[in-house]
XYZ file of C-alpha atoms in Angstrom:
443
model
C 2.851 38.797 31.237
C 6.423 39.716 30.342
C 7.108 41.872 27.285
C 8.060 40.166 24.033
C 11.789 40.387 23.434
C 13.449 40.697 20.059
C 17.178 40.639 19.299
C 18.715 44.072 18.692
C 22.080 45.463 17.550
C 24.810 45.701 20.160
C 25.353 49.072 21.775
C 28.859 49.497 20.331
C 27.773 49.027 16.721
C 28.620 51.946 14.479
C 25.502 53.086 12.636
C 25.931 52.352 8.911
C 25.832 55.193 6.452
C 22.978 55.266 3.961
C 25.171 53.790 1.260
C 26.482 51.056 3.545
C 23.290 49.855 5.201
C 22.773 46.153 5.324
C 19.730 44.271 4.149
C 16.694 44.299 6.438
C 17.007 42.113 9.484
C 20.669 41.031 9.121
C 21.296 41.855 12.785
C 18.173 39.961 13.663
C 19.128 36.338 14.377
C 17.222 33.549 16.062
C 18.221 30.018 16.913
C 16.270 27.676 14.671
C 14.989 24.626 16.471
C 13.774 22.944 13.317
C 15.633 21.603 10.313
C 15.116 23.712 7.194
C 13.975 21.907 4.060
C 16.901 20.265 2.324
C 15.812 21.259 -1.144
C 16.362 24.719 -2.527
C 15.009 26.422 -5.590
C 17.226 27.965 -8.221
C 18.483 31.425 -7.195
C 16.663 34.398 -8.645
C 18.136 36.067 -11.718
C 21.194 38.203 -11.186
C 19.274 41.455 -11.335
C 17.190 40.351 -8.359
C 20.182 40.514 -6.014
C 20.583 44.214 -6.790
C 16.996 45.126 -6.095
C 16.596 48.902 -5.664
C 16.442 49.908 -2.038
C 17.834 46.584 -0.824
C 20.862 48.259 0.789
C 18.728 49.978 3.390
C 18.212 48.107 6.634
C 16.642 48.263 10.046
C 18.617 50.721 12.093
C 18.166 52.231 15.506
C 20.608 54.687 16.985
C 22.666 53.736 20.022
C 20.156 55.407 22.328
C 17.475 53.002 21.041
C 19.057 49.651 21.866
C 16.143 48.316 23.900
C 15.218 44.707 23.200
C 11.541 45.155 24.005
C 8.908 44.719 21.300
C 7.063 47.935 22.159
C 10.174 50.060 21.597
C 11.126 48.212 18.440
C 7.626 48.736 17.011
C 8.056 52.488 17.346
C 11.657 52.852 16.187
C 12.572 50.039 13.744
C 12.575 51.516 10.240
C 11.649 54.933 11.619
C 14.935 56.778 11.185
C 14.670 60.551 11.609
C 14.687 62.432 8.310
C 18.321 63.439 7.635
C 17.366 66.760 6.036
C 14.866 68.162 8.544
C 15.111 65.878 11.579
C 11.428 64.959 11.251
C 10.799 62.002 13.572
C 8.170 60.477 11.258
C 9.389 59.103 7.891
C 8.142 61.209 4.972
C 5.586 59.953 2.475
C 7.667 59.656 -0.685
C 4.811 60.101 -3.146
C 7.047 59.663 -6.165
C 7.350 57.260 -9.085
C 10.943 57.821 -10.251
C 14.272 59.137 -8.929
C 17.033 61.363 -10.302
C 20.206 59.420 -11.073
C 23.717 60.841 -10.716
C 24.791 59.627 -14.127
C 23.638 56.420 -15.806
C 23.328 53.758 -13.120
C 24.216 56.234 -10.376
C 21.377 55.489 -7.978
C 20.869 57.401 -4.749
C 20.344 54.903 -1.962
C 19.525 52.210 -4.513
C 16.246 53.793 -5.670
C 15.276 54.049 -9.334
C 11.528 53.310 -9.670
C 8.864 53.010 -6.982
C 7.489 49.657 -8.085
C 10.932 48.241 -7.353
C 11.436 50.196 -4.133
C 10.178 53.307 -2.402
C 11.724 54.779 0.774
C 8.410 54.841 2.676
C 7.681 51.234 1.768
C 11.243 50.248 2.664
C 10.774 51.756 6.126
C 7.643 49.633 6.611
C 9.348 46.503 5.303
C 12.230 47.020 7.730
C 9.762 47.415 10.571
C 7.838 44.259 9.646
C 11.006 42.179 9.388
C 12.127 43.374 12.798
C 8.793 42.736 14.509
C 8.452 39.193 13.135
C 12.140 38.361 13.642
C 12.639 37.731 9.927
C 15.451 38.333 7.474
C 13.329 40.127 4.882
C 9.970 41.887 4.973
C 7.927 42.803 1.899
C 4.798 44.960 1.706
C 2.021 44.472 -0.850
C -1.170 46.137 -2.033
C -3.317 43.589 -0.159
C -3.053 40.375 1.809
C -4.186 38.355 -1.199
C -1.581 40.069 -3.390
C 1.040 38.919 -0.893
C -0.352 35.373 -0.907
C -0.451 35.220 -4.705
C 3.177 36.355 -4.946
C 4.219 33.810 -2.338
C 2.501 30.919 -4.104
C 3.979 31.819 -7.492
C 7.414 31.989 -5.891
C 7.253 28.666 -4.051
C 5.167 26.550 -6.443
C 5.226 25.230 -9.985
C 2.530 23.389 -11.960
C 2.115 19.891 -10.549
C 3.076 20.843 -6.982
C 0.788 20.150 -4.016
C -0.250 22.260 -1.006
C -1.913 21.271 2.267
C -4.407 23.925 3.389
C -6.331 24.106 6.682
C -9.952 23.059 7.092
C -10.674 26.518 8.482
C -9.283 29.517 6.642
C -10.074 32.985 5.363
C -12.555 32.773 2.487
C -10.297 34.788 0.168
C -7.422 32.396 0.739
C -9.656 29.433 -0.039
C -10.929 31.144 -3.198
C -7.332 31.785 -4.296
C -6.547 28.078 -4.037
C -9.864 26.736 -5.319
C -10.486 29.106 -8.233
C -7.125 30.601 -9.224
C -4.124 28.471 -8.269
C -5.877 25.279 -9.361
C -6.076 26.605 -12.930
C -2.301 26.958 -12.842
C -1.951 23.229 -12.239
C -1.325 23.300 -8.503
C -3.101 20.665 -6.442
C -4.290 21.096 -2.864
C -5.928 19.090 -0.134
C -7.520 19.959 3.191
C -6.335 18.882 6.637
C -7.169 19.654 10.244
C -3.922 21.474 11.024
C -4.587 21.279 14.775
C -3.614 17.594 14.381
C -0.015 17.133 13.125
C -0.819 13.532 12.212
C -3.633 14.717 9.941
C -1.236 17.131 8.232
C 1.273 14.327 7.683
C -1.439 12.080 6.243
C -2.552 14.792 3.794
C 0.938 15.320 2.376
C 2.098 13.712 -0.861
C 5.519 13.385 -2.493
C 4.610 16.562 -4.415
C 3.774 18.661 -1.339
C 5.866 21.817 -1.305
C 3.877 24.007 1.120
C 1.847 23.503 4.290
C -0.429 26.505 4.919
C -1.605 27.344 8.437
C -3.785 29.983 10.080
C -3.540 30.164 13.854
C -5.807 31.354 15.300
C -7.898 30.438 12.267
C -10.611 32.469 10.603
C -13.464 32.269 11.619
C -13.525 29.233 13.947
C -10.514 30.295 16.043
C -8.740 26.959 15.709
C -5.206 26.633 17.046
C -2.288 24.892 15.346
C 0.890 23.859 17.149
C 3.322 25.725 14.902
C 6.456 23.949 16.095
C 4.917 20.508 15.668
C 3.560 21.182 12.166
C 6.847 22.834 11.162
C 8.593 19.589 12.014
C 6.093 17.590 9.933
C 6.517 19.920 6.943
C 10.303 20.046 7.106
C 10.630 16.292 7.510
C 8.927 15.982 4.105
C 10.985 18.765 2.495
C 8.098 21.244 2.444
C 7.902 24.812 3.690
C 5.550 26.030 6.401
C 3.574 29.228 5.788
C 1.739 30.787 8.739
C -0.906 33.470 8.395
C -0.297 35.513 11.541
C -2.987 38.126 10.900
C -5.186 37.281 13.896
C -2.344 37.040 16.422
C 0.077 39.701 15.095
C 3.802 39.547 15.927
C 3.089 41.060 19.338
C 1.200 37.967 20.487
C 2.905 35.264 18.413
C 6.113 34.901 16.389
C 5.857 31.902 14.044
C 9.344 32.214 12.551
C 10.899 31.512 15.950
C 8.785 28.337 16.106
C 9.988 26.999 12.767
C 7.802 28.659 10.118
C 9.488 29.634 6.852
C 7.215 32.516 5.860
C 4.706 34.650 7.747
C 1.749 36.200 5.900
C -0.193 39.248 7.054
C -3.204 41.160 5.955
C -1.873 44.554 7.031
C -5.432 45.837 6.630
C -6.286 44.280 9.961
C -4.458 44.697 13.289
C -1.177 45.992 11.869
C -2.931 48.999 10.315
C -5.456 48.945 13.113
C -7.704 51.838 12.066
C -9.795 50.486 9.156
C -8.308 53.054 6.799
C -5.803 51.089 4.714
C -5.573 47.888 2.648
C -2.268 46.039 2.530
C -0.442 42.747 2.870
C 2.979 41.473 3.855
C 5.386 38.553 3.661
C 8.228 38.051 6.116
C 10.827 35.409 5.261
C 12.962 33.441 7.686
C 16.086 33.343 5.522
C 17.822 35.727 3.154
C 17.749 33.501 0.054
C 14.011 32.993 0.245
C 13.594 36.700 0.957
C 15.464 37.569 -2.245
C 13.323 35.187 -4.287
C 10.168 36.776 -2.897
C 11.555 40.267 -3.513
C 12.297 39.397 -7.127
C 8.715 38.215 -7.662
C 7.323 41.230 -5.810
C 9.089 43.495 -8.294
C 8.263 41.303 -11.307
C 4.570 40.973 -10.459
C 4.179 44.505 -9.188
C 1.393 44.348 -6.577
C 3.289 46.593 -4.170
C 2.057 48.747 -1.309
C 1.818 52.431 -2.194
C 3.716 55.096 -0.213
C 0.712 56.466 1.666
C -0.606 53.000 2.494
C 2.861 52.051 3.753
C 2.953 55.167 5.915
C -0.448 54.390 7.428
C 0.587 50.845 8.386
C 3.906 52.089 9.775
C 1.929 54.498 11.950
C -0.411 51.716 13.060
C 2.468 49.429 14.026
C 3.634 51.939 16.631
C 0.558 51.358 18.782
C 0.160 47.660 18.035
C 1.218 46.476 21.489
C -1.113 48.702 23.488
C -3.999 48.013 21.128
C -3.553 44.246 21.241
C -3.476 44.310 25.038
C -6.841 46.093 25.065
C -8.320 43.936 22.287
C -7.364 40.813 24.241
C -8.690 42.087 27.558
C -12.035 43.087 26.053
C -12.367 39.836 24.117
C -11.743 37.792 27.257
C -14.554 39.601 29.074
C -16.919 39.161 26.147
C -16.138 35.471 25.696
C -16.796 34.881 29.374
C -20.177 36.621 29.180
C -21.178 34.694 26.070
C -20.444 31.325 27.703
C -23.134 32.127 30.271
C -25.785 33.456 27.857
C -28.817 31.236 27.283
C -29.049 32.043 23.548
C -25.447 31.057 22.840
C -24.809 27.377 22.139
C -21.002 27.573 22.016
C -18.188 30.125 22.199
C -15.010 29.836 20.150
C -12.139 31.675 21.838
C -8.700 30.162 22.578
C -8.516 32.003 25.890
C -11.260 29.817 27.343
C -9.868 26.839 29.285
C -12.387 24.531 27.583
C -11.187 25.490 24.090
C -9.467 22.410 22.550
C -6.436 24.493 21.544
C -6.126 26.438 24.792
C -2.952 24.778 26.064
C -1.154 25.146 22.732
C -2.273 28.766 22.424
C -1.071 29.526 25.945
C 2.307 28.022 25.036
C 2.896 29.921 21.786
C 0.924 33.147 22.302
C 1.416 36.028 24.721
C -2.364 36.562 24.984
C -5.365 35.271 23.055
C -6.270 38.159 20.784
C -9.372 40.146 19.976
C -11.377 37.750 17.778
C -14.341 35.849 19.222
C -16.850 33.656 17.387
C -20.004 32.114 18.795
C -22.963 30.023 17.658
C -26.526 31.138 18.273
C -29.453 29.011 19.406
C -32.074 28.967 16.669
C -29.900 28.562 13.571
C -28.795 30.835 10.752
C -31.678 33.320 10.778
C -31.256 33.841 14.513
C -27.547 34.552 13.961
C -28.358 37.080 11.241
C -30.867 38.738 13.574
C -28.186 39.169 16.248
C -25.900 40.839 13.707
C -28.640 43.192 12.579
C -29.624 44.184 16.121
C -26.138 45.256 17.227
C -25.628 48.994 17.667
C -22.150 49.632 19.085
C -20.747 46.716 17.104
C -20.738 47.798 13.451
C -22.078 45.273 10.952
C -19.259 44.930 8.461
C -16.534 42.765 6.995
C -12.849 42.941 7.895
C -11.444 43.032 11.420
C -8.665 44.338 13.618
C -9.644 48.005 13.813
C -10.086 50.037 16.981
C -13.866 49.845 16.488
C -15.795 46.642 17.156
C -17.270 44.777 14.190
C -19.846 41.998 13.942
C -20.576 39.804 10.936
C -22.225 36.621 9.684
C -19.344 34.655 8.066
C -21.568 32.246 6.131
C -23.200 35.096 4.181
C -20.317 37.568 4.238
C -16.569 36.888 4.511
C -16.779 33.123 3.970
C -19.555 32.861 1.377
C -16.973 31.476 -1.084
C -16.548 28.347 1.079
C -20.175 27.220 0.689
C -20.400 23.586 -0.328
C -16.728 22.903 0.419
C -14.862 21.253 3.288
C -14.325 24.765 4.665
C -18.009 25.763 4.784
C -18.793 27.511 8.065
C -21.888 26.874 10.239
C -24.897 28.994 9.396
C -25.483 29.862 13.068
C -21.993 31.362 13.476
C -21.387 35.005 14.406
C -17.876 36.500 14.323
C -16.796 39.437 16.456
C -13.795 41.671 16.003
C -13.649 43.124 19.499
C -12.444 46.718 19.506
C -10.926 48.899 22.189
C -14.076 50.697 23.320
C -15.204 50.533 26.933
C -15.934 46.868 27.445
C -19.089 47.531 29.477
C -20.642 49.251 26.472
C -19.739 46.273 24.291
C -21.194 43.794 26.760
C -24.440 45.755 27.019
C -24.735 45.924 23.244
C -24.290 42.179 22.774
C -26.761 41.408 25.518
C -29.460 43.519 23.879
C -28.626 42.078 20.437
C -29.012 38.548 21.757
C -32.307 39.506 23.407
């Protein structure tokens, strides 16, 4: 398949000085095929528009003007250190910054909750990779989601959520946001008509995961964006499973992309983080104001780890996808497997949509085991190369039982997962070893 292309600065652009750098992603423009919501919220307070660090932007020198995703992933936000020439951004493990007189900030930095140079580098990189106007990094994916919901919603507002979603996201809506007076309802987001039917005059947000967790459902982003925007609502897409290498929701009409950076973006199971990438500057500033006001920011070392992981995202996702395709094919032919959930399979109900909006089908595979829940648990316990554990997206392969692990919070709800379901996060090991391990685990 052809490489993902992302708009880049023109070759004759003069690199901005540190004090003149534009906001992240200003050179990054995309034609929007979908009407933006007509309503707009009040602008953030005046101090939000002068957020520390906001003057820095994505910059690549003239010798790095490639439009290919793989090159952008390595160089966007990764400016060589001006003092030493170090090609990797330093870890600015600092809380405060010397000022040149009262209000005389160096590069816009005053306090690391508001901005930190290492985090800014990551945020620039994320904005570039997703094609957004502003990227923001948080302490976790749920911290990012909480900040987003408090920015977009007020008591009395309504949200449409998918009938298959990460258990933590469901818990946030069901146990936390509800107490704030926000209402929500569930819809099958693979059906735009079902999304439209679930909306009310108070709906402000439509929330989508595609592929979804853990049932690997596929939503037509462009179609649901149109439904949301026609009703004056915003579309939020959790792009954690696909990553920006395989899918770019903002170009399909989404307003905000959410990531758990813990997963594929970090890629090595050694960091926890989250991100928001906004499609327009005004929304980006509102989110940035709330990020600073609420304070659940990514630390410098965590930011550095994710920035490192992003550099190898493309090659890792290629391998994840290749291995997952082989494993899904094997599972479809195994006598103890009743069904396989993987959008790369032609029989998957979302296959055609996934093929249209994704570069490849990713590294997540779920399957149902003959014999029910106890048989599924037995398969998880028998695996040897696959590590039994929560989370996903690392270089190592993981296996889990969603009903008793990651999605236990959905029990008894419309999002409850089948008891015979097993979820795989397929790593980048030799695929023959992975196949052999699953075959012995299945018995």
